[in-house]
Short mmCIF file of C-alpha atoms and ligand atoms in Angstrom, two decimals:
data_model
loop_
_atom_site.label_atom_id
_atom_site.label_comp_id
_atom_site.label_asym_id
_atom_site.label_seq_id
_atom_site.Cartn_x
_atom_site.Cartn_y
_atom_site.Cartn_z
CA UNK M 12 56.94 88.20 110.69
CA UNK M 13 60.50 86.68 109.44
CA UNK M 14 60.91 83.58 111.31
CA UNK M 15 62.92 84.80 113.96
CA UNK M 16 60.63 87.54 114.73
CA UNK M 17 58.30 84.77 115.59
CA UNK M 18 60.85 83.15 117.41
CA UNK M 19 61.62 85.32 119.98
CA UNK M 20 58.13 86.85 120.22
CA UNK M 21 57.54 82.44 120.76
CA UNK M 22 60.59 83.09 123.78
CA UNK M 23 59.22 85.72 125.16
CA UNK M 24 56.26 83.78 126.17
CA UNK M 25 58.07 81.46 127.63
CA UNK M 26 60.24 83.70 129.48
CA UNK M 27 57.54 84.08 131.26
CA UNK M 28 57.05 80.79 132.44
CA UNK M 29 60.50 79.21 133.58
CA UNK M 30 62.69 80.42 135.49
CA UNK M 31 65.59 82.31 134.82
CA UNK M 32 67.58 79.54 135.14
CA UNK M 33 65.63 77.12 133.15
CA UNK M 34 65.43 79.10 130.70
CA UNK M 35 68.38 80.14 129.82
CA UNK M 36 69.61 76.89 130.12
CA UNK M 37 67.53 74.84 127.21
CA UNK M 38 66.61 77.89 125.45
CA UNK M 39 69.58 80.59 124.52
CA UNK M 40 71.35 78.25 121.72
CA UNK M 41 67.75 77.90 119.85
CA UNK M 42 66.59 79.26 117.20
CA UNK M 43 64.06 78.14 114.19
CA UNK M 44 66.07 76.53 111.31
CA UNK M 45 62.62 76.53 109.02
CA UNK M 46 58.87 76.95 108.63
CA UNK M 47 57.00 75.70 105.95
CA UNK M 48 53.67 73.92 105.54
CA UNK M 49 52.82 74.80 109.23
CA UNK M 50 55.89 72.65 110.33
CA UNK M 51 58.54 74.41 112.67
CA UNK M 52 61.92 72.71 112.62
CA UNK M 53 63.85 74.19 115.90
CA UNK M 54 67.37 74.06 115.92
CA UNK M 55 69.07 73.13 119.23
CA UNK M 56 72.70 72.98 120.14
CA UNK M 57 72.89 69.44 121.40
CA UNK M 58 70.81 66.10 121.73
CA UNK M 59 70.72 66.42 125.02
CA UNK M 60 69.34 70.01 124.55
CA UNK M 61 67.09 67.69 122.31
CA UNK M 62 66.01 64.88 123.90
CA UNK M 63 65.03 67.94 126.92
CA UNK M 64 62.70 70.17 124.96
CA UNK M 65 60.88 67.48 123.51
CA UNK M 66 60.39 65.88 127.06
CA UNK M 67 59.91 68.44 129.16
CA UNK M 68 58.61 71.35 126.92
CA UNK M 69 57.33 70.90 123.55
CA UNK M 70 53.86 72.04 125.05
CA UNK M 71 55.26 74.92 126.51
CA UNK M 72 56.74 75.93 122.81
CA UNK M 73 53.83 74.69 120.69
CA UNK M 74 51.35 76.66 123.27
CA UNK M 75 53.48 79.53 122.28
CA UNK M 76 54.35 79.09 118.58
CA UNK M 77 50.62 78.61 117.84
CA UNK M 78 49.61 81.76 119.88
CA UNK M 79 51.61 83.29 117.05
CA UNK M 80 50.64 81.95 114.11
CA UNK M 81 47.15 82.63 112.10
CA UNK M 82 46.98 79.25 111.34
CA UNK M 83 47.00 75.51 113.15
CA UNK M 84 50.38 73.94 113.14
CA UNK M 85 50.68 70.30 112.15
CA UNK M 86 54.17 69.89 113.84
CA UNK M 87 57.32 70.90 115.92
CA UNK M 88 60.22 69.13 115.86
CA UNK M 89 64.50 69.63 116.50
CA UNK M 90 67.33 69.01 115.37
CA UNK M 91 70.51 70.00 116.47
CA UNK M 92 72.13 72.30 114.80
CA UNK M 93 75.05 75.59 115.79
CA UNK M 94 75.52 78.17 114.32
CA UNK M 95 78.64 78.59 116.00
CA UNK M 96 81.99 77.16 115.17
CA UNK M 97 81.44 74.04 117.39
CA UNK M 98 84.94 73.07 119.84
CA UNK M 99 87.14 70.60 118.96
CA UNK M 100 86.19 67.35 121.03
CA UNK M 101 89.61 66.65 123.33
CA UNK M 102 91.55 64.04 124.52
CA UNK M 103 91.61 63.19 128.02
CA UNK M 104 95.14 61.93 129.92
CA UNK M 105 95.69 61.38 134.07
CA UNK M 106 94.60 60.96 137.35
CA UNK M 107 93.78 59.26 140.97
CA UNK M 108 91.24 58.32 143.67
CA UNK M 109 92.79 57.30 146.61
CA UNK M 110 91.91 53.81 148.89
CA UNK M 111 88.24 52.83 147.35
CA UNK M 112 86.42 50.40 146.80
CA UNK M 113 83.95 50.49 144.51
CA UNK M 114 85.66 51.86 141.37
CA UNK M 115 88.34 49.42 139.71
CA UNK M 116 90.19 51.92 138.56
CA UNK M 117 93.71 52.16 138.92
CA UNK M 118 95.33 54.31 140.80
CA UNK M 119 97.55 57.44 139.82
CA UNK M 120 98.49 60.89 141.32
CA UNK M 121 98.47 64.46 139.42
CA UNK M 122 101.23 65.59 141.20
CA UNK M 123 101.04 68.05 143.51
CA UNK M 124 104.11 70.89 144.10
CA UNK M 125 105.35 70.26 147.06
CA UNK M 126 104.22 73.78 149.10
CA UNK M 127 100.79 72.24 149.23
CA UNK M 128 101.30 69.08 151.00
CA UNK M 129 103.07 71.74 153.59
CA UNK M 130 100.04 73.53 153.78
CA UNK M 131 98.68 73.89 157.19
CA UNK M 132 95.26 71.83 156.60
CA UNK M 133 96.15 70.58 153.28
CA UNK M 134 93.96 67.51 152.90
CA UNK M 135 94.84 65.39 150.75
CA UNK M 136 91.45 63.75 149.94
CA UNK M 137 90.50 66.60 149.40
CA UNK M 138 93.25 68.21 147.33
CA UNK M 139 93.40 65.75 144.86
CA UNK M 140 90.91 64.05 144.57
CA UNK M 141 87.48 62.65 145.74
CA UNK M 142 85.62 61.24 148.39
CA UNK M 143 85.34 57.11 146.88
CA UNK M 144 81.77 57.68 148.47
CA UNK M 145 80.01 59.68 145.47
CA UNK M 146 79.03 58.20 142.33
CA UNK M 147 76.00 58.02 140.07
CA UNK M 148 75.10 54.93 140.96
CA UNK M 149 74.38 55.79 144.50
CA UNK M 150 72.68 59.37 143.87
CA UNK M 151 68.97 58.78 144.61
CA UNK M 152 66.66 61.35 141.41
CA UNK M 153 63.59 62.59 142.13
CA UNK M 154 62.35 65.76 140.93
CA UNK M 155 64.46 67.81 143.28
CA UNK M 156 67.79 67.38 141.62
CA UNK M 157 66.20 65.36 138.52
CA UNK M 158 67.69 68.47 135.72
CA UNK M 159 70.72 68.78 137.77
CA UNK M 160 71.63 64.72 137.54
CA UNK M 161 70.78 64.49 134.09
CA UNK M 162 73.49 67.47 132.89
CA UNK M 163 75.78 66.23 134.98
CA UNK M 164 75.52 63.12 133.05
CA UNK M 165 75.70 64.49 130.38
CA UNK M 166 79.40 66.36 131.29
CA UNK M 167 80.51 63.08 132.22
CA UNK M 168 79.63 62.10 129.01
CA UNK M 169 81.43 64.51 127.24
CA UNK M 170 83.10 66.64 129.35
CA UNK M 171 83.94 69.93 127.73
CA UNK M 172 81.57 69.44 124.85
CA UNK M 173 78.00 69.55 126.33
CA UNK M 174 78.28 72.39 128.68
CA UNK M 175 81.06 74.92 130.35
CA UNK M 176 80.61 75.41 132.68
CA UNK M 177 78.38 73.82 134.56
CA UNK M 178 76.81 75.35 137.40
CA UNK M 179 75.09 73.72 139.74
CA UNK M 180 73.47 75.36 142.96
CA UNK M 181 71.12 74.62 146.02
CA UNK M 182 70.79 74.78 149.46
CA UNK M 183 73.11 73.22 151.83
CA UNK M 184 72.89 69.15 152.25
CA UNK M 185 70.74 68.88 149.03
CA UNK M 186 73.97 66.66 146.68
CA UNK M 187 75.89 68.96 144.87
CA UNK M 188 79.32 67.77 145.90
CA UNK M 189 77.41 64.09 145.33
CA UNK M 190 77.20 64.68 141.92
CA UNK M 191 80.31 67.12 140.75
CA UNK M 192 82.37 64.04 142.59
CA UNK M 193 80.17 61.52 140.63
CA UNK M 194 80.89 63.47 137.53
CA UNK M 195 85.26 63.43 138.79
CA UNK M 196 84.47 59.09 139.49
CA UNK M 197 82.65 58.85 135.69
CA UNK M 198 84.75 60.18 134.18
CA UNK M 199 87.53 58.50 135.67
CA UNK M 200 86.05 55.46 134.64
CA UNK M 201 85.88 56.03 130.94
CA UNK M 202 89.53 57.07 131.44
CA UNK M 203 91.54 57.02 133.99
CA UNK M 204 94.38 58.80 132.83
CA UNK M 205 92.14 61.66 133.46
CA UNK M 206 93.62 65.00 135.60
CA UNK M 207 90.84 65.44 137.75
CA UNK M 208 90.76 68.07 140.41
CA UNK M 209 88.09 68.48 142.78
CA UNK M 210 88.72 71.61 145.04
CA UNK M 211 86.46 73.47 147.75
CA UNK M 212 87.12 77.34 146.66
CA UNK M 213 87.91 78.45 149.89
CA UNK M 214 90.91 75.65 149.08
CA UNK M 215 91.78 77.27 146.60
CA UNK M 216 91.93 80.95 148.06
CA UNK M 217 94.09 79.12 150.58
CA UNK M 218 96.26 77.89 148.06
CA UNK M 219 96.10 80.91 145.92
CA UNK M 220 97.75 83.63 148.33
CA UNK M 221 100.03 80.95 150.30
CA UNK M 222 101.48 80.42 146.33
CA UNK M 223 101.29 84.28 146.06
CA UNK M 224 103.22 84.39 149.40
CA UNK M 225 106.42 81.89 148.99
CA UNK M 226 106.72 83.02 145.41
CA UNK M 227 105.04 80.06 143.97
CA UNK M 228 101.74 81.92 141.74
CA UNK M 229 103.44 79.90 139.13
CA UNK M 230 103.51 75.90 140.45
CA UNK M 231 99.97 77.50 141.25
CA UNK M 232 98.96 78.45 138.13
CA UNK M 233 100.88 76.13 136.58
CA UNK M 234 98.84 73.34 138.22
CA UNK M 235 95.08 75.27 137.92
CA UNK M 236 95.36 75.77 134.21
CA UNK M 237 96.52 71.84 133.17
CA UNK M 238 93.49 69.84 134.33
CA UNK M 239 91.82 67.92 131.63
CA UNK M 240 89.31 68.37 134.68
CA UNK M 241 87.81 71.51 137.38
CA UNK M 242 85.55 70.50 139.85
CA UNK M 243 85.30 73.19 142.21
CA UNK M 244 83.20 73.11 145.72
CA UNK M 245 80.95 76.38 146.91
CA UNK M 246 82.32 79.07 144.20
CA UNK M 247 79.58 80.97 146.69
CA UNK M 248 82.90 81.85 149.13
CA UNK M 249 84.78 83.86 145.98
CA UNK M 250 82.37 86.57 146.98
CA UNK M 251 83.95 89.85 148.15
CA UNK M 252 87.77 88.03 147.83
CA UNK M 253 89.32 90.31 144.64
CA UNK M 254 92.46 88.60 143.90
CA UNK M 255 91.28 85.17 143.71
CA UNK M 256 88.59 86.02 141.69
CA UNK M 257 91.02 87.36 139.12
CA UNK M 258 93.44 84.46 139.84
CA UNK M 259 90.38 82.69 139.17
CA UNK M 260 88.81 84.06 135.45
CA UNK M 261 92.13 83.79 134.29
CA UNK M 262 92.05 80.45 135.32
CA UNK M 263 88.48 79.83 133.92
CA UNK M 264 89.94 80.81 130.47
CA UNK M 265 92.87 78.96 130.47
CA UNK M 266 90.52 75.91 130.76
CA UNK M 267 87.66 76.97 128.84
CA UNK M 268 89.76 78.33 126.03
CA UNK M 269 90.85 74.79 125.61
CA UNK M 270 87.73 72.92 126.52
CA UNK M 271 88.72 71.34 129.55
CA UNK M 272 85.12 71.06 131.76
CA UNK M 273 84.34 72.95 134.28
CA UNK M 274 82.14 72.16 136.85
CA UNK M 275 81.08 74.66 139.86
CA UNK M 276 78.80 74.54 142.64
CA UNK M 277 77.00 77.54 145.09
CA UNK M 278 74.92 77.29 148.04
CA UNK M 279 72.68 79.72 145.15
CA UNK M 280 73.00 81.09 141.53
CA UNK M 281 75.31 83.17 140.18
CA UNK M 282 73.12 86.07 140.15
CA UNK M 283 72.83 86.18 143.42
CA UNK M 284 76.71 85.67 144.82
CA UNK M 285 77.45 89.28 146.40
CA UNK M 286 80.08 91.20 145.53
CA UNK M 287 81.39 88.71 142.40
CA UNK M 288 82.38 90.38 139.12
CA UNK M 289 80.44 91.20 137.00
CA UNK M 290 82.93 89.51 134.13
CA UNK M 291 82.92 86.30 136.65
CA UNK M 292 78.82 86.19 136.35
CA UNK M 293 77.99 86.56 133.04
CA UNK M 294 80.48 83.10 132.44
CA UNK M 295 79.40 81.08 134.86
CA UNK M 296 75.97 81.69 132.88
CA UNK M 297 77.75 81.03 129.35
CA UNK M 298 77.02 76.65 130.27
CA UNK M 299 74.47 75.42 132.19
CA UNK M 300 73.07 76.60 135.30
CA UNK M 301 70.50 73.48 136.62
CA UNK M 302 69.47 74.10 140.81
CA UNK M 303 68.61 71.28 142.69
CA UNK M 304 65.84 71.27 145.69
CA UNK M 305 64.63 69.88 148.81
CA UNK M 306 63.52 65.97 147.83
CA UNK M 307 60.12 65.20 147.82
CA UNK M 308 59.30 62.07 150.43
CA UNK M 309 59.48 59.58 148.01
CA UNK M 310 62.79 60.93 147.48
CA UNK M 311 64.07 60.48 151.09
CA UNK M 312 63.11 57.46 151.31
CA UNK M 313 64.85 55.75 148.40
CA UNK M 314 68.09 57.67 149.37
CA UNK M 315 67.73 55.95 153.15
CA UNK M 316 67.41 53.06 151.62
CA UNK M 317 70.22 53.21 149.72
CA UNK M 318 72.43 54.17 152.52
CA UNK M 319 70.76 51.44 154.89
CA UNK M 320 72.14 49.27 152.34
CA UNK M 321 75.61 50.82 151.67
CA UNK M 322 76.22 49.89 155.80
CA UNK M 323 74.50 46.82 155.30
CA UNK M 324 71.11 47.63 156.96
CA UNK M 325 67.65 46.97 155.91
CA UNK M 326 65.33 48.60 157.19
CA UNK M 327 61.56 47.88 155.93
CA UNK M 328 59.82 51.14 153.97
CA UNK M 329 57.51 51.93 157.15
CA UNK M 330 60.38 52.38 159.23
CA UNK M 331 62.88 54.96 156.38
CA UNK M 332 59.25 56.91 155.42
CA UNK M 333 58.99 57.38 159.34
CA UNK M 334 63.01 58.56 159.58
CA UNK M 335 62.23 60.63 156.23
CA UNK M 336 59.84 61.92 157.82
CA UNK M 337 61.70 64.32 160.49
CA UNK M 338 64.12 65.71 157.83
CA UNK M 339 61.83 67.32 155.12
CA UNK M 340 64.39 69.72 153.99
CA UNK M 341 67.82 68.47 153.99
CA UNK M 342 69.79 64.59 153.06
CA UNK M 343 72.66 65.58 155.05
CA UNK M 344 70.55 65.92 158.50
CA UNK M 345 68.25 61.88 157.65
CA UNK M 346 71.69 60.72 157.23
CA UNK M 347 72.66 61.67 160.60
CA UNK M 348 69.01 60.67 161.68
CA UNK M 349 70.48 57.37 160.51
CA UNK M 350 73.72 57.13 161.63
CA UNK M 351 72.27 57.53 165.31
CA UNK M 352 69.77 55.29 164.62
CA UNK M 353 72.47 52.68 163.35
CA UNK M 354 74.40 53.26 166.49
CA UNK M 355 71.23 52.70 168.93
CA UNK M 356 71.06 49.33 166.55
CA UNK M 357 74.87 47.87 167.14
CA UNK M 358 74.97 49.64 170.60
CA UNK M 359 71.26 47.50 171.96
CA UNK M 360 72.16 45.14 169.76
CA UNK M 361 68.55 44.79 168.63
CA UNK M 362 65.89 44.47 165.45
CA UNK M 363 64.64 47.89 165.25
CA UNK M 364 60.98 48.24 164.79
CA UNK M 365 58.90 51.15 164.40
CA UNK M 366 57.72 51.79 168.16
CA UNK M 367 61.57 51.89 168.74
CA UNK M 368 62.16 54.44 166.02
CA UNK M 369 59.34 56.35 166.73
CA UNK M 370 60.71 56.72 170.60
CA UNK M 371 64.56 57.26 169.48
CA UNK M 372 63.14 60.15 166.79
CA UNK M 373 61.40 61.80 169.47
CA UNK M 374 64.36 62.10 171.32
CA UNK M 375 66.67 63.06 168.77
CA UNK M 376 64.32 65.63 168.15
CA UNK M 377 64.11 66.81 171.52
CA UNK M 378 67.79 67.20 172.02
CA UNK M 379 68.38 68.79 168.68
CA UNK M 380 67.70 72.68 168.99
CA UNK M 381 66.15 73.22 165.35
CA UNK M 382 63.83 74.92 166.88
CA UNK M 383 65.63 76.37 169.34
CA UNK M 384 67.73 78.39 166.96
CA UNK M 385 69.42 80.97 168.67
CA UNK M 386 69.68 85.28 167.40
CA UNK M 387 73.16 84.42 167.72
CA UNK M 388 73.40 81.82 165.54
CA UNK M 389 71.35 83.13 163.14
CA UNK M 390 73.54 86.23 163.27
CA UNK M 391 76.23 84.46 162.32
CA UNK M 392 74.49 81.72 159.45
CA UNK M 393 73.54 85.39 157.58
CA UNK M 394 76.50 86.92 158.01
CA UNK M 395 78.12 83.21 157.10
CA UNK M 396 76.09 83.46 153.54
CA UNK M 397 76.53 86.90 152.53
CA UNK M 398 80.16 87.46 153.44
CA UNK M 399 80.16 89.27 156.42
CA UNK M 400 81.96 90.30 159.42
CA UNK M 401 79.37 90.03 162.13
CA UNK M 402 81.00 93.21 164.19
CA UNK M 403 79.99 95.27 160.52
CA UNK M 404 76.92 93.83 160.74
CA UNK M 405 76.06 94.26 163.93
CA UNK M 406 77.49 97.75 163.36
CA UNK M 407 76.36 101.84 162.93
CA UNK M 408 77.53 101.75 159.05
CA UNK M 409 74.36 102.29 156.99
CA UNK M 410 75.50 100.90 154.14
CA UNK M 411 73.16 98.68 152.00
CA UNK M 412 75.20 95.56 151.97
CA UNK M 413 75.10 95.66 155.49
CA UNK M 414 71.68 97.16 156.30
CA UNK M 415 69.89 94.14 153.70
CA UNK M 416 71.21 91.41 155.33
CA UNK M 417 70.87 93.18 158.95
CA UNK M 418 67.24 93.97 157.99
CA UNK M 419 66.53 90.31 156.97
CA UNK M 420 67.94 88.96 160.27
CA UNK M 421 65.52 91.44 162.41
CA UNK M 422 62.69 89.49 160.08
CA UNK M 423 63.86 86.27 160.45
CA UNK M 424 64.14 87.38 164.29
CA UNK M 425 60.53 88.20 164.15
CA UNK M 426 59.11 85.23 162.36
CA UNK M 427 61.12 82.49 163.40
CA UNK M 428 62.59 83.07 166.84
CA UNK M 429 59.22 84.84 167.38
CA UNK M 430 61.13 87.86 169.57
CA UNK M 431 59.59 91.26 170.65
CA UNK M 432 60.81 94.62 168.75
CA UNK M 433 63.08 95.81 171.81
CA UNK M 434 64.59 92.72 171.84
CA UNK M 435 65.46 92.49 168.42
CA UNK M 436 66.95 95.74 168.40
CA UNK M 437 68.77 95.04 171.24
CA UNK M 438 70.70 91.57 169.62
CA UNK M 439 71.14 94.09 167.03
CA UNK M 440 73.78 96.58 168.41
CA UNK M 441 71.73 98.13 170.77
CA UNK M 442 69.15 99.68 168.27
CA UNK M 443 66.10 101.65 168.39
CA UNK M 444 62.47 99.36 167.60
CA UNK M 445 61.27 101.33 165.51
CA UNK M 446 63.99 100.36 163.48
CA UNK M 447 63.57 96.82 163.73
CA UNK M 448 59.28 97.00 163.06
CA UNK M 449 60.18 98.99 160.17
CA UNK M 450 62.84 96.33 159.02
CA UNK M 451 60.49 93.36 159.21
CA UNK M 452 57.76 95.13 157.85
CA UNK M 453 59.85 96.02 154.19
CA UNK M 454 61.64 92.76 154.29
CA UNK M 455 58.15 91.14 154.44
CA UNK M 456 56.71 93.96 151.67
CA UNK M 457 59.96 92.69 149.19
CA UNK M 458 58.83 89.38 149.45
CA UNK M 459 56.25 88.77 147.84
CA UNK M 460 58.23 90.32 144.74
CA UNK M 461 61.43 90.05 144.69
CA UNK M 462 62.14 86.31 144.28
CA UNK M 463 66.31 86.92 144.72
CA UNK M 464 65.56 87.95 148.19
CA UNK M 465 62.62 85.09 148.19
CA UNK M 466 65.60 82.10 147.02
CA UNK M 467 68.15 84.08 149.96
CA UNK M 468 66.18 83.33 153.18
CA UNK M 469 64.81 79.93 152.18
CA UNK M 470 68.81 78.95 151.51
CA UNK M 471 68.93 80.34 155.11
CA UNK M 472 66.24 79.13 156.64
CA UNK M 473 67.46 76.19 155.01
CA UNK M 474 70.50 76.41 157.64
CA UNK M 475 69.26 77.47 160.54
CA UNK M 476 67.17 74.11 160.45
CA UNK M 477 70.54 72.00 159.34
CA UNK M 478 71.47 72.89 163.42
P1 ADP G 521 75.53 69.45 149.53
O1 ADP G 521 77.13 69.36 148.91
O2 ADP G 521 74.65 69.66 148.90
O3 ADP G 521 75.56 70.08 150.53
P2 ADP G 521 75.96 66.47 149.58
O4 ADP G 521 76.48 66.61 148.54
O5 ADP G 521 77.11 67.13 150.44
O6 ADP G 521 75.49 68.43 150.06
O7 ADP G 521 75.30 65.60 150.36
C1 ADP G 521 74.99 65.80 152.08
C2 ADP G 521 74.79 63.82 151.99
O8 ADP G 521 73.52 63.66 151.62
C3 ADP G 521 75.30 62.90 151.19
O9 ADP G 521 76.52 62.38 151.89
C4 ADP G 521 75.54 62.76 150.16
O10 ADP G 521 75.34 61.60 149.86
C5 ADP G 521 73.64 62.66 150.62
N1 ADP G 521 72.40 62.65 149.34
C6 ADP G 521 72.35 64.10 149.03
N2 ADP G 521 71.19 63.90 147.67
C7 ADP G 521 71.15 62.37 147.35
C8 ADP G 521 71.24 61.56 146.48
N3 ADP G 521 69.93 62.27 145.92
N4 ADP G 521 71.00 60.66 146.92
C9 ADP G 521 71.92 60.03 147.77
N5 ADP G 521 72.45 60.41 148.63
C10 ADP G 521 72.38 61.84 148.60
MG1 MG G 522 78.83 70.55 149.47
#
């Protein structure tokens, strides 16, 4: 067995025990540098990967290799070494955030062509830059976001060189936008002259359409292809938008070729984005994919504590724990509860007690509709998730891109709303109850083996429960 064959075999083993994203991220560019006297030296692309492998995967690597070697291994060590040509280190130059209290960086604006300013729903803050609330310093790290956080920091320390692009994904309200913007702030803190552009995918799309319509395609390209750091939020909205995908592809290439850092967020991993060109999927997987999952109780309490302090309040850990229990899967929802509590404290001018907070939380809960999500909103959420038109979704077509989401809705109506089969059929454009039965069975069976479906349903449910 050559060292290469050995490593391939070990990788095959490791792949089985890791998520696709983690595997790709950490093992893609690894290889065996040497194997002598039962000592293995692994080549890794950078110090960040080295630290991560040592800390998180050392044991798994050891076991995988040992299983293949006849004699006991003495050691496995890691060394930063690439077989590829390293991209040049680039120097950063210009950008801004706006009025803000946390940062002391001088504020400079990048020049945005005037047509942006005239566009209907232009939000300057969002278009040019960053929200002054989102920093690394007020981002709480826990199990669910550890990887995404570490990767974001690594990228801020060495933009354009560590992972390009960095692709952060996870359900709503889990801190993707926060991290994305923290990267922007951090890079600006180091060099206030860096051109940073934060933009939502929707904004990019609208600007592009607008630019083409008004004969300003060149200005559009000049703007996007000349930034040092492109932070694009909610990239899943590229789904099905052919021309915008094409433009984004070119933007991506232009930036990437110059080692300009690109950071993207999405509510799901690249492969799970429907109607996205393969060449984009593969580019998104070039760098690092890092997922964010729901925070555990401890992390939720820490987040609440930070948010309280930011607002000048101090609540006991007991009270924070009570609030943290109300929203398990979503930080935005937690903040919502906290805001209501602040409003209450202010209005009543009282010192909150555990009892009064418990009562308050119960009253919020009975007022919210998360348990009583309607069939209509469920359909809306699924349609939005798959970027489909509701009329098509409820229509007659049996195209797979419509039929499958339709079956998911039926399944969720059954599971979440406990609707009867005839009622489900009725709600979905007057279909027969046997169609609904079949759909529920099918999704249930597929859930056992289909990871992607599982993830989709989790994401959808998360959105259902935020409402
Ligand atoms: P997403 O973009 O994933 O939907 P956001 O970044 O908008 O989520 O986060 C929603 C809210 O939750 C924001 O106010 C953000 O500051 C807060 N939040 C999420 N995760 C954390 C965290 N780990 N630490 C501090 N605040 C967080
Ligand atoms: Mg977001």
